């Protein structure tokens, strides 16, 4: 961890706002269980996102759509129990907030009460703004998410870069301002041109976190299974693998199998 950055006892939405004002970059990773969340928190991560990407990396679904509110609450509560310092944000899953702001508030309240998380995250702009406002009015912090919004994958039909065209770029800028004006404490921008992301981060007072959105935003987020090399089947341009846990774990398991088959494990020191 950089010596210039003194980690607070607890990262809050206010701390993130101060980090943006000071020009301190915000580090964010996903987690879905107690053990890994504890490691990330101990390592000094600023924000942990309990992403609906659990649908992909934990449950094996092709999209994020199948994961349920109950399942997100399970993952969220597991993560919170492993965290002392990082801000924990829980994704609101598909179907828990779209089209009905009352249901959205009920979903958000369940997440906050049953996980003890610090905030929720929602995808979309003008389309979900009433839900955003209603949740924030109840005192629940909301992080927005624009650009590539995986819950809308069937609408877009592709995971390609969003907002390359002027019309879509202008809508994204408008939506970003709408979310800030509604009271969102932060915003994730996914897979959009770096120049557009830089403009949004400059125009907004709230922190802007990028994933495939260049380095001129206020922080970065990656899916931890991708970053650690557990998942080998996903290799977008924006992903930097910091380890190859797939190979390490596979090798360790093969060594264990060999030792069991040969009778070497357990040895005399490893039994009672």
PDB file of C-alpha atoms in Angstrom:
ATOM      1  CA  UNK A   1       0.000   0.000   0.000  1.00  0.00           C
ATOM      2  CA  UNK A   2       1.250   3.472  -0.857  1.00  0.00           C
ATOM      3  CA  UNK A   3       2.820   5.274   2.086  1.00  0.00           C
ATOM      4  CA  UNK A   4       1.023   8.452   0.991  1.00  0.00           C
ATOM      5  CA  UNK A   5      -2.369   6.872   1.540  1.00  0.00           C
ATOM      6  CA  UNK A   6      -3.467   6.488   5.148  1.00  0.00           C
ATOM      7  CA  UNK A   7      -6.344   4.061   5.273  1.00  0.00           C
ATOM      8  CA  UNK A   8      -9.178   5.171   7.546  1.00  0.00           C
ATOM      9  CA  UNK A   9     -10.651   2.921  10.239  1.00  0.00           C
ATOM     10  CA  UNK A  10     -13.749   2.630   8.074  1.00  0.00           C
ATOM     11  CA  UNK A  11     -14.201   3.625   4.442  1.00  0.00           C
ATOM     12  CA  UNK A  12     -17.482   5.511   4.021  1.00  0.00           C
ATOM     13  CA  UNK A  13     -19.180   7.353   1.182  1.00  0.00           C
ATOM     14  CA  UNK A  14     -17.798  10.557   2.716  1.00  0.00           C
ATOM     15  CA  UNK A  15     -14.270   9.137   2.645  1.00  0.00           C
ATOM     16  CA  UNK A  16     -14.676   8.304  -1.059  1.00  0.00           C
ATOM     17  CA  UNK A  17     -15.829  11.855  -1.744  1.00  0.00           C
ATOM     18  CA  UNK A  18     -12.755  13.210   0.047  1.00  0.00           C
ATOM     19  CA  UNK A  19     -10.524  10.856  -1.950  1.00  0.00           C
ATOM     20  CA  UNK A  20     -11.883  12.279  -5.184  1.00  0.00           C
ATOM     21  CA  UNK A  21     -11.284  15.848  -3.992  1.00  0.00           C
ATOM     22  CA  UNK A  22      -7.698  14.972  -3.040  1.00  0.00           C
ATOM     23  CA  UNK A  23      -7.056  13.131  -6.288  1.00  0.00           C
ATOM     24  CA  UNK A  24      -6.516   9.799  -4.497  1.00  0.00           C
ATOM     25  CA  UNK A  25      -7.472   6.849  -6.699  1.00  0.00           C
ATOM     26  CA  UNK A  26     -10.084   4.441  -5.352  1.00  0.00           C
ATOM     27  CA  UNK A  27      -9.416   0.681  -5.477  1.00  0.00           C
ATOM     28  CA  UNK A  28     -12.411  -1.639  -5.820  1.00  0.00           C
ATOM     29  CA  UNK A  29     -12.764  -5.398  -6.344  1.00  0.00           C
ATOM     30  CA  UNK A  30     -15.621  -7.867  -6.199  1.00  0.00           C
ATOM     31  CA  UNK A  31     -16.028 -10.548  -3.533  1.00  0.00           C
ATOM     32  CA  UNK A  32     -18.789 -13.048  -2.819  1.00  0.00           C
ATOM     33  CA  UNK A  33     -17.723 -14.972   0.293  1.00  0.00           C
ATOM     34  CA  UNK A  34     -16.328 -14.443   3.784  1.00  0.00           C
ATOM     35  CA  UNK A  35     -12.815 -15.822   3.269  1.00  0.00           C
ATOM     36  CA  UNK A  36     -11.899 -13.885   0.135  1.00  0.00           C
ATOM     37  CA  UNK A  37     -13.550 -10.697   1.421  1.00  0.00           C
ATOM     38  CA  UNK A  38     -11.410 -10.956   4.565  1.00  0.00           C
ATOM     39  CA  UNK A  39      -8.250 -11.243   2.442  1.00  0.00           C
ATOM     40  CA  UNK A  40      -9.192  -8.240   0.284  1.00  0.00           C
ATOM     41  CA  UNK A  41     -10.012  -6.145   3.339  1.00  0.00           C
ATOM     42  CA  UNK A  42      -6.768  -7.064   5.084  1.00  0.00           C
ATOM     43  CA  UNK A  43      -4.829  -6.217   1.914  1.00  0.00           C
ATOM     44  CA  UNK A  44      -6.228  -2.679   2.007  1.00  0.00           C
ATOM     45  CA  UNK A  45      -8.919  -2.526  -0.689  1.00  0.00           C
ATOM     46  CA  UNK A  46     -11.098   0.593  -0.458  1.00  0.00           C
ATOM     47  CA  UNK A  47     -14.388  -0.800  -1.765  1.00  0.00           C
ATOM     48  CA  UNK A  48     -15.722  -4.342  -2.082  1.00  0.00           C
ATOM     49  CA  UNK A  49     -18.526  -4.896  -4.561  1.00  0.00           C
ATOM     50  CA  UNK A  50     -20.747  -7.910  -3.976  1.00  0.00           C
ATOM     51  CA  UNK A  51     -21.436  -8.077  -7.689  1.00  0.00           C
ATOM     52  CA  UNK A  52     -24.252  -9.832  -9.460  1.00  0.00           C
ATOM     53  CA  UNK A  53     -21.294 -11.282 -11.388  1.00  0.00           C
ATOM     54  CA  UNK A  54     -21.663 -13.975  -8.708  1.00  0.00           C
ATOM     55  CA  UNK A  55     -24.206 -15.338 -11.169  1.00  0.00           C
ATOM     56  CA  UNK A  56     -21.310 -16.039 -13.559  1.00  0.00           C
ATOM     57  CA  UNK A  57     -18.280 -16.853 -11.418  1.00  0.00           C
ATOM     58  CA  UNK A  58     -19.994 -18.519  -8.443  1.00  0.00           C
ATOM     59  CA  UNK A  59     -23.050 -20.149 -10.005  1.00  0.00           C
ATOM     60  CA  UNK A  60     -21.878 -20.740 -13.576  1.00  0.00           C
ATOM     61  CA  UNK A  61     -24.698 -18.924 -15.381  1.00  0.00           C
ATOM     62  CA  UNK A  62     -23.934 -17.304 -18.738  1.00  0.00           C
ATOM     63  CA  UNK A  63     -25.431 -13.928 -17.731  1.00  0.00           C
ATOM     64  CA  UNK A  64     -26.103 -12.005 -14.511  1.00  0.00           C
ATOM     65  CA  UNK A  65     -29.866 -12.277 -14.941  1.00  0.00           C
ATOM     66  CA  UNK A  66     -30.594 -15.560 -13.081  1.00  0.00           C
ATOM     67  CA  UNK A  67     -29.231 -14.571  -9.660  1.00  0.00           C
ATOM     68  CA  UNK A  68     -31.977 -13.788  -7.151  1.00  0.00           C
ATOM     69  CA  UNK A  69     -32.370 -11.210  -4.408  1.00  0.00           C
ATOM     70  CA  UNK A  70     -32.140 -13.959  -1.766  1.00  0.00           C
ATOM     71  CA  UNK A  71     -28.877 -15.178  -3.283  1.00  0.00           C
ATOM     72  CA  UNK A  72     -27.417 -11.661  -3.398  1.00  0.00           C
ATOM     73  CA  UNK A  73     -28.339 -11.227   0.248  1.00  0.00           C
ATOM     74  CA  UNK A  74     -26.582 -14.504   1.102  1.00  0.00           C
ATOM     75  CA  UNK A  75     -23.405 -13.401  -0.673  1.00  0.00           C
ATOM     76  CA  UNK A  76     -23.642  -9.888   0.777  1.00  0.00           C
ATOM     77  CA  UNK A  77     -23.981 -11.069   4.369  1.00  0.00           C
ATOM     78  CA  UNK A  78     -21.071 -13.495   3.886  1.00  0.00           C
ATOM     79  CA  UNK A  79     -18.831 -10.678   2.632  1.00  0.00           C
ATOM     80  CA  UNK A  80     -19.799  -8.197   5.351  1.00  0.00           C
ATOM     81  CA  UNK A  81     -18.839 -10.692   8.067  1.00  0.00           C
ATOM     82  CA  UNK A  82     -15.302 -10.762   6.655  1.00  0.00           C
ATOM     83  CA  UNK A  83     -14.822  -6.981   6.386  1.00  0.00           C
ATOM     84  CA  UNK A  84     -13.819  -4.376   8.957  1.00  0.00           C
ATOM     85  CA  UNK A  85     -12.643  -1.383   6.916  1.00  0.00           C
ATOM     86  CA  UNK A  86     -13.706  -1.481   3.248  1.00  0.00           C
ATOM     87  CA  UNK A  87     -16.985  -0.003   2.047  1.00  0.00           C
ATOM     88  CA  UNK A  88     -19.258  -2.894   1.020  1.00  0.00           C
ATOM     89  CA  UNK A  89     -21.647  -2.300  -1.897  1.00  0.00           C
ATOM     90  CA  UNK A  90     -24.217  -4.928  -2.916  1.00  0.00           C
ATOM     91  CA  UNK A  91     -25.608  -5.149  -6.445  1.00  0.00           C
ATOM     92  CA  UNK A  92     -29.379  -5.098  -6.705  1.00  0.00           C
ATOM     93  CA  UNK A  93     -30.138  -8.032  -9.040  1.00  0.00           C
ATOM     94  CA  UNK A  94     -32.212  -8.015 -12.197  1.00  0.00           C
ATOM     95  CA  UNK A  95     -35.931  -7.877 -11.417  1.00  0.00           C
ATOM     96  CA  UNK A  96     -35.576  -6.341  -7.955  1.00  0.00           C
ATOM     97  CA  UNK A  97     -35.930  -2.674  -8.933  1.00  0.00           C
ATOM     98  CA  UNK A  98     -36.767  -2.157 -12.614  1.00  0.00           C
ATOM     99  CA  UNK A  99     -40.180  -0.671 -13.349  1.00  0.00           C
ATOM    100  CA  UNK A 100     -41.464  -0.478  -9.784  1.00  0.00           C
ATOM    101  CA  UNK A 101     -39.944   2.019  -7.358  1.00  0.00           C
ATOM    102  CA  UNK A 102     -41.874   0.635  -4.377  1.00  0.00           C
ATOM    103  CA  UNK A 103     -40.533  -2.863  -5.013  1.00  0.00           C
ATOM    104  CA  UNK A 104     -37.097  -1.318  -5.525  1.00  0.00           C
ATOM    105  CA  UNK A 105     -37.216   0.279  -2.078  1.00  0.00           C
ATOM    106  CA  UNK A 106     -38.382  -2.972  -0.491  1.00  0.00           C
ATOM    107  CA  UNK A 107     -35.512  -4.826  -2.186  1.00  0.00           C
ATOM    108  CA  UNK A 108     -32.955  -2.267  -1.036  1.00  0.00           C
ATOM    109  CA  UNK A 109     -34.264  -2.338   2.532  1.00  0.00           C
ATOM    110  CA  UNK A 110     -33.957  -6.129   2.593  1.00  0.00           C
ATOM    111  CA  UNK A 111     -30.372  -5.925   1.367  1.00  0.00           C
ATOM    112  CA  UNK A 112     -29.396  -3.338   3.975  1.00  0.00           C
ATOM    113  CA  UNK A 113     -31.180  -5.047   6.886  1.00  0.00           C
ATOM    114  CA  UNK A 114     -30.177  -8.626   6.066  1.00  0.00           C
ATOM    115  CA  UNK A 115     -26.569  -8.065   4.963  1.00  0.00           C
ATOM    116  CA  UNK A 116     -25.501  -5.015   7.038  1.00  0.00           C
ATOM    117  CA  UNK A 117     -23.818  -3.694   3.865  1.00  0.00           C
ATOM    118  CA  UNK A 118     -22.999  -0.011   3.392  1.00  0.00           C
ATOM    119  CA  UNK A 119     -24.742   0.662   0.067  1.00  0.00           C
ATOM    120  CA  UNK A 120     -26.457  -0.788  -2.991  1.00  0.00           C
ATOM    121  CA  UNK A 121     -25.667  -0.477  -6.697  1.00  0.00           C
ATOM    122  CA  UNK A 122     -28.144  -0.192  -9.572  1.00  0.00           C
ATOM    123  CA  UNK A 123     -27.778  -0.234 -13.347  1.00  0.00           C
ATOM    124  CA  UNK A 124     -29.361   2.416 -15.556  1.00  0.00           C
ATOM    125  CA  UNK A 125     -30.090   6.128 -15.767  1.00  0.00           C
ATOM    126  CA  UNK A 126     -33.368   7.874 -16.537  1.00  0.00           C
ATOM    127  CA  UNK A 127     -35.127   4.504 -16.785  1.00  0.00           C
ATOM    128  CA  UNK A 128     -34.587   3.746 -13.078  1.00  0.00           C
ATOM    129  CA  UNK A 129     -34.309   7.271 -11.658  1.00  0.00           C
ATOM    130  CA  UNK A 130     -37.575   7.048  -9.682  1.00  0.00           C
ATOM    131  CA  UNK A 131     -36.318   3.898  -7.967  1.00  0.00           C
ATOM    132  CA  UNK A 132     -32.982   5.584  -7.267  1.00  0.00           C
ATOM    133  CA  UNK A 133     -34.679   8.606  -5.706  1.00  0.00           C
ATOM    134  CA  UNK A 134     -37.040   6.515  -3.590  1.00  0.00           C
ATOM    135  CA  UNK A 135     -34.205   4.382  -2.206  1.00  0.00           C
ATOM    136  CA  UNK A 136     -32.016   7.397  -1.441  1.00  0.00           C
ATOM    137  CA  UNK A 137     -34.973   9.134   0.234  1.00  0.00           C
ATOM    138  CA  UNK A 138     -35.038   6.227   2.684  1.00  0.00           C
ATOM    139  CA  UNK A 139     -31.438   6.962   3.670  1.00  0.00           C
ATOM    140  CA  UNK A 140     -29.855   4.149   1.662  1.00  0.00           C
ATOM    141  CA  UNK A 141     -26.689   5.093  -0.276  1.00  0.00           C
ATOM    142  CA  UNK A 142     -26.868   4.236  -3.987  1.00  0.00           C
ATOM    143  CA  UNK A 143     -24.046   3.769  -6.486  1.00  0.00           C
ATOM    144  CA  UNK A 144     -25.032   4.130 -10.138  1.00  0.00           C
ATOM    145  CA  UNK A 145     -23.828   2.080 -13.109  1.00  0.00           C
ATOM    146  CA  UNK A 146     -23.798   3.238 -16.735  1.00  0.00           C
ATOM    147  CA  UNK A 147     -22.255   2.175 -20.035  1.00  0.00           C
ATOM    148  CA  UNK A 148     -22.301  -1.567 -20.532  1.00  0.00           C
ATOM    149  CA  UNK A 149     -25.041  -2.723 -18.170  1.00  0.00           C
ATOM    150  CA  UNK A 150     -24.957  -6.546 -18.107  1.00  0.00           C
ATOM    151  CA  UNK A 151     -28.519  -6.851 -16.765  1.00  0.00           C
ATOM    152  CA  UNK A 152     -29.672  -5.372 -20.110  1.00  0.00           C
ATOM    153  CA  UNK A 153     -27.610  -7.742 -22.248  1.00  0.00           C
ATOM    154  CA  UNK A 154     -30.646  -9.111 -24.099  1.00  0.00           C
ATOM    155  CA  UNK A 155     -31.655  -5.554 -25.000  1.00  0.00           C
ATOM    156  CA  UNK A 156     -28.203  -4.709 -26.407  1.00  0.00           C
ATOM    157  CA  UNK A 157     -27.468  -8.190 -27.755  1.00  0.00           C
ATOM    158  CA  UNK A 158     -23.708  -7.754 -27.343  1.00  0.00           C
ATOM    159  CA  UNK A 159     -21.004  -7.081 -24.741  1.00  0.00           C
ATOM    160  CA  UNK A 160     -19.188  -4.672 -27.074  1.00  0.00           C
ATOM    161  CA  UNK A 161     -18.072  -1.158 -26.096  1.00  0.00           C
ATOM    162  CA  UNK A 162     -20.982   1.188 -25.394  1.00  0.00           C
ATOM    163  CA  UNK A 163     -21.504   4.895 -26.172  1.00  0.00           C
ATOM    164  CA  UNK A 164     -19.232   5.139 -29.204  1.00  0.00           C
ATOM    165  CA  UNK A 165     -21.946   7.011 -31.112  1.00  0.00           C
ATOM    166  CA  UNK A 166     -22.735  10.626 -30.242  1.00  0.00           C
ATOM    167  CA  UNK A 167     -26.390  10.011 -29.368  1.00  0.00           C
ATOM    168  CA  UNK A 168     -25.623   7.262 -26.871  1.00  0.00           C
ATOM    169  CA  UNK A 169     -22.673   9.209 -25.462  1.00  0.00           C
ATOM    170  CA  UNK A 170     -24.878  12.267 -24.874  1.00  0.00           C
ATOM    171  CA  UNK A 171     -27.483  10.117 -23.136  1.00  0.00           C
ATOM    172  CA  UNK A 172     -24.805   8.623 -20.892  1.00  0.00           C
ATOM    173  CA  UNK A 173     -23.624  12.107 -19.892  1.00  0.00           C
ATOM    174  CA  UNK A 174     -27.213  13.174 -19.187  1.00  0.00           C
ATOM    175  CA  UNK A 175     -27.846  10.017 -17.160  1.00  0.00           C
ATOM    176  CA  UNK A 176     -24.656  10.548 -15.152  1.00  0.00           C
ATOM    177  CA  UNK A 177     -25.792  14.038 -14.169  1.00  0.00           C
ATOM    178  CA  UNK A 178     -29.282  12.734 -13.374  1.00  0.00           C
ATOM    179  CA  UNK A 179     -27.849  10.123 -11.012  1.00  0.00           C
ATOM    180  CA  UNK A 180     -25.629  12.679  -9.298  1.00  0.00           C
ATOM    181  CA  UNK A 181     -28.538  15.109  -8.906  1.00  0.00           C
ATOM    182  CA  UNK A 182     -30.694  12.302  -7.481  1.00  0.00           C
ATOM    183  CA  UNK A 183     -28.104  11.807  -4.741  1.00  0.00           C
ATOM    184  CA  UNK A 184     -25.959   8.854  -5.854  1.00  0.00           C
ATOM    185  CA  UNK A 185     -22.647   8.829  -3.957  1.00  0.00           C
ATOM    186  CA  UNK A 186     -20.692   7.270  -6.821  1.00  0.00           C
ATOM    187  CA  UNK A 187     -20.896   5.892 -10.326  1.00  0.00           C
ATOM    188  CA  UNK A 188     -19.463   2.886 -12.172  1.00  0.00           C
ATOM    189  CA  UNK A 189     -18.738   3.310 -15.885  1.00  0.00           C
ATOM    190  CA  UNK A 190     -18.285   0.035 -17.743  1.00  0.00           C
ATOM    191  CA  UNK A 191     -16.676  -0.514 -21.143  1.00  0.00           C
ATOM    192  CA  UNK A 192     -16.979   2.941 -22.704  1.00  0.00           C
ATOM    193  CA  UNK A 193     -14.423   5.103 -24.574  1.00  0.00           C
ATOM    194  CA  UNK A 194     -11.754   6.462 -22.235  1.00  0.00           C
ATOM    195  CA  UNK A 195     -12.272  10.031 -23.448  1.00  0.00           C
ATOM    196  CA  UNK A 196     -15.978   9.899 -22.586  1.00  0.00           C
ATOM    197  CA  UNK A 197     -15.276   8.442 -19.149  1.00  0.00           C
ATOM    198  CA  UNK A 198     -12.708  11.180 -18.510  1.00  0.00           C
ATOM    199  CA  UNK A 199     -15.285  13.838 -19.380  1.00  0.00           C
ATOM    200  CA  UNK A 200     -17.879  12.329 -17.032  1.00  0.00           C
ATOM    201  CA  UNK A 201     -15.373  12.071 -14.176  1.00  0.00           C
ATOM    202  CA  UNK A 202     -14.372  15.709 -14.698  1.00  0.00           C
ATOM    203  CA  UNK A 203     -17.955  16.984 -14.821  1.00  0.00           C
ATOM    204  CA  UNK A 204     -19.246  15.061 -11.801  1.00  0.00           C
ATOM    205  CA  UNK A 205     -18.423  15.868  -8.190  1.00  0.00           C
ATOM    206  CA  UNK A 206     -19.057  12.255  -7.120  1.00  0.00           C
ATOM    207  CA  UNK A 207     -16.406   9.529  -7.557  1.00  0.00           C
ATOM    208  CA  UNK A 208     -16.457   7.699 -10.889  1.00  0.00           C
ATOM    209  CA  UNK A 209     -15.136   4.140 -10.919  1.00  0.00           C
ATOM    210  CA  UNK A 210     -14.150   2.576 -14.219  1.00  0.00           C
ATOM    211  CA  UNK A 211     -14.027  -0.932 -15.626  1.00  0.00           C
ATOM    212  CA  UNK A 212     -12.801  -0.768 -19.190  1.00  0.00           C
ATOM    213  CA  UNK A 213     -13.183   3.024 -19.065  1.00  0.00           C
ATOM    214  CA  UNK A 214      -9.589   4.247 -19.132  1.00  0.00           C
ATOM    215  CA  UNK A 215      -7.406   5.700 -16.399  1.00  0.00           C
ATOM    216  CA  UNK A 216      -8.765   9.246 -16.155  1.00  0.00           C
ATOM    217  CA  UNK A 217     -11.566   8.238 -13.783  1.00  0.00           C
ATOM    218  CA  UNK A 218     -11.406   8.287  -9.986  1.00  0.00           C
ATOM    219  CA  UNK A 219     -10.831   4.582  -9.431  1.00  0.00           C
ATOM    220  CA  UNK A 220     -10.955   1.095 -10.888  1.00  0.00           C
ATOM    221  CA  UNK A 221     -12.930  -2.102 -10.314  1.00  0.00           C
ATOM    222  CA  UNK A 222     -12.353  -5.645 -11.576  1.00  0.00           C
ATOM    223  CA  UNK A 223     -13.994  -8.997 -10.929  1.00  0.00           C
ATOM    224  CA  UNK A 224     -11.644 -10.697  -8.490  1.00  0.00           C
ATOM    225  CA  UNK A 225     -11.886 -14.099 -10.187  1.00  0.00           C
ATOM    226  CA  UNK A 226     -10.693 -12.483 -13.421  1.00  0.00           C
ATOM    227  CA  UNK A 227      -7.946 -10.423 -11.801  1.00  0.00           C
ATOM    228  CA  UNK A 228      -6.544 -13.425  -9.894  1.00  0.00           C
ATOM    229  CA  UNK A 229      -6.637 -15.693 -12.926  1.00  0.00           C
ATOM    230  CA  UNK A 230      -9.157 -18.145 -11.491  1.00  0.00           C
ATOM    231  CA  UNK A 231     -11.353 -17.547 -14.509  1.00  0.00           C
ATOM    232  CA  UNK A 232      -9.345 -18.242 -17.660  1.00  0.00           C
ATOM    233  CA  UNK A 233     -12.164 -18.001 -20.209  1.00  0.00           C
ATOM    234  CA  UNK A 234     -12.623 -14.207 -20.065  1.00  0.00           C
ATOM    235  CA  UNK A 235      -9.923 -11.983 -21.566  1.00  0.00           C
ATOM    236  CA  UNK A 236     -11.185  -8.505 -22.491  1.00  0.00           C
ATOM    237  CA  UNK A 237      -8.696  -5.748 -23.282  1.00  0.00           C
ATOM    238  CA  UNK A 238      -9.313  -3.988 -19.957  1.00  0.00           C
ATOM    239  CA  UNK A 239      -8.429  -7.017 -17.817  1.00  0.00           C
ATOM    240  CA  UNK A 240      -4.976  -7.250 -16.247  1.00  0.00           C
ATOM    241  CA  UNK A 241      -4.339 -10.613 -14.588  1.00  0.00           C
ATOM    242  CA  UNK A 242      -2.242 -10.194 -11.461  1.00  0.00           C
ATOM    243  CA  UNK A 243      -1.892 -13.917 -10.813  1.00  0.00           C
ATOM    244  CA  UNK A 244      -2.664 -17.338 -12.258  1.00  0.00           C
ATOM    245  CA  UNK A 245      -4.539 -19.010  -9.423  1.00  0.00           C
ATOM    246  CA  UNK A 246      -6.079 -21.482 -11.872  1.00  0.00           C
ATOM    247  CA  UNK A 247      -2.659 -23.025 -12.472  1.00  0.00           C
ATOM    248  CA  UNK A 248      -1.603 -22.796  -8.813  1.00  0.00           C
ATOM    249  CA  UNK A 249      -4.765 -24.399  -7.466  1.00  0.00           C
ATOM    250  CA  UNK A 250      -4.799 -27.035 -10.193  1.00  0.00           C
ATOM    251  CA  UNK A 251      -1.186 -27.946  -9.408  1.00  0.00           C
ATOM    252  CA  UNK A 252      -1.850 -28.166  -5.679  1.00  0.00           C
ATOM    253  CA  UNK A 253      -4.865 -30.417  -6.239  1.00  0.00           C
ATOM    254  CA  UNK A 254      -2.844 -32.688  -8.549  1.00  0.00           C
ATOM    255  CA  UNK A 255      -0.124 -32.972  -5.897  1.00  0.00           C
ATOM    256  CA  UNK A 256      -2.757 -33.852  -3.290  1.00  0.00           C
ATOM    257  CA  UNK A 257      -4.253 -36.509  -5.562  1.00  0.00           C
ATOM    258  CA  UNK A 258      -0.794 -38.019  -6.156  1.00  0.00           C
ATOM    259  CA  UNK A 259      -0.037 -38.115  -2.417  1.00  0.00           C
ATOM    260  CA  UNK A 260      -3.377 -39.744  -1.586  1.00  0.00           C
ATOM    261  CA  UNK A 261      -3.019 -42.328  -4.373  1.00  0.00           C
ATOM    262  CA  UNK A 262       0.532 -43.204  -3.343  1.00  0.00           C
ATOM    263  CA  UNK A 263      -0.311 -43.430   0.358  1.00  0.00           C
ATOM    264  CA  UNK A 264       2.118 -40.619   1.207  1.00  0.00           C
ATOM    265  CA  UNK A 265      -0.685 -38.521   2.714  1.00  0.00           C
ATOM    266  CA  UNK A 266      -1.217 -38.617   5.598  1.00  0.00           C
ATOM    267  CA  UNK A 267       2.233 -39.563   6.901  1.00  0.00           C
ATOM    268  CA  UNK A 268       3.058 -40.539  10.479  1.00  0.00           C
ATOM    269  CA  UNK A 269       3.320 -36.886  11.609  1.00  0.00           C
ATOM    270  CA  UNK A 270      -0.140 -36.136  10.190  1.00  0.00           C
ATOM    271  CA  UNK A 271      -2.120 -38.715  12.133  1.00  0.00           C
ATOM    272  CA  UNK A 272      -3.107 -39.266  15.763  1.00  0.00           C
TER     273      UNK A 272
END
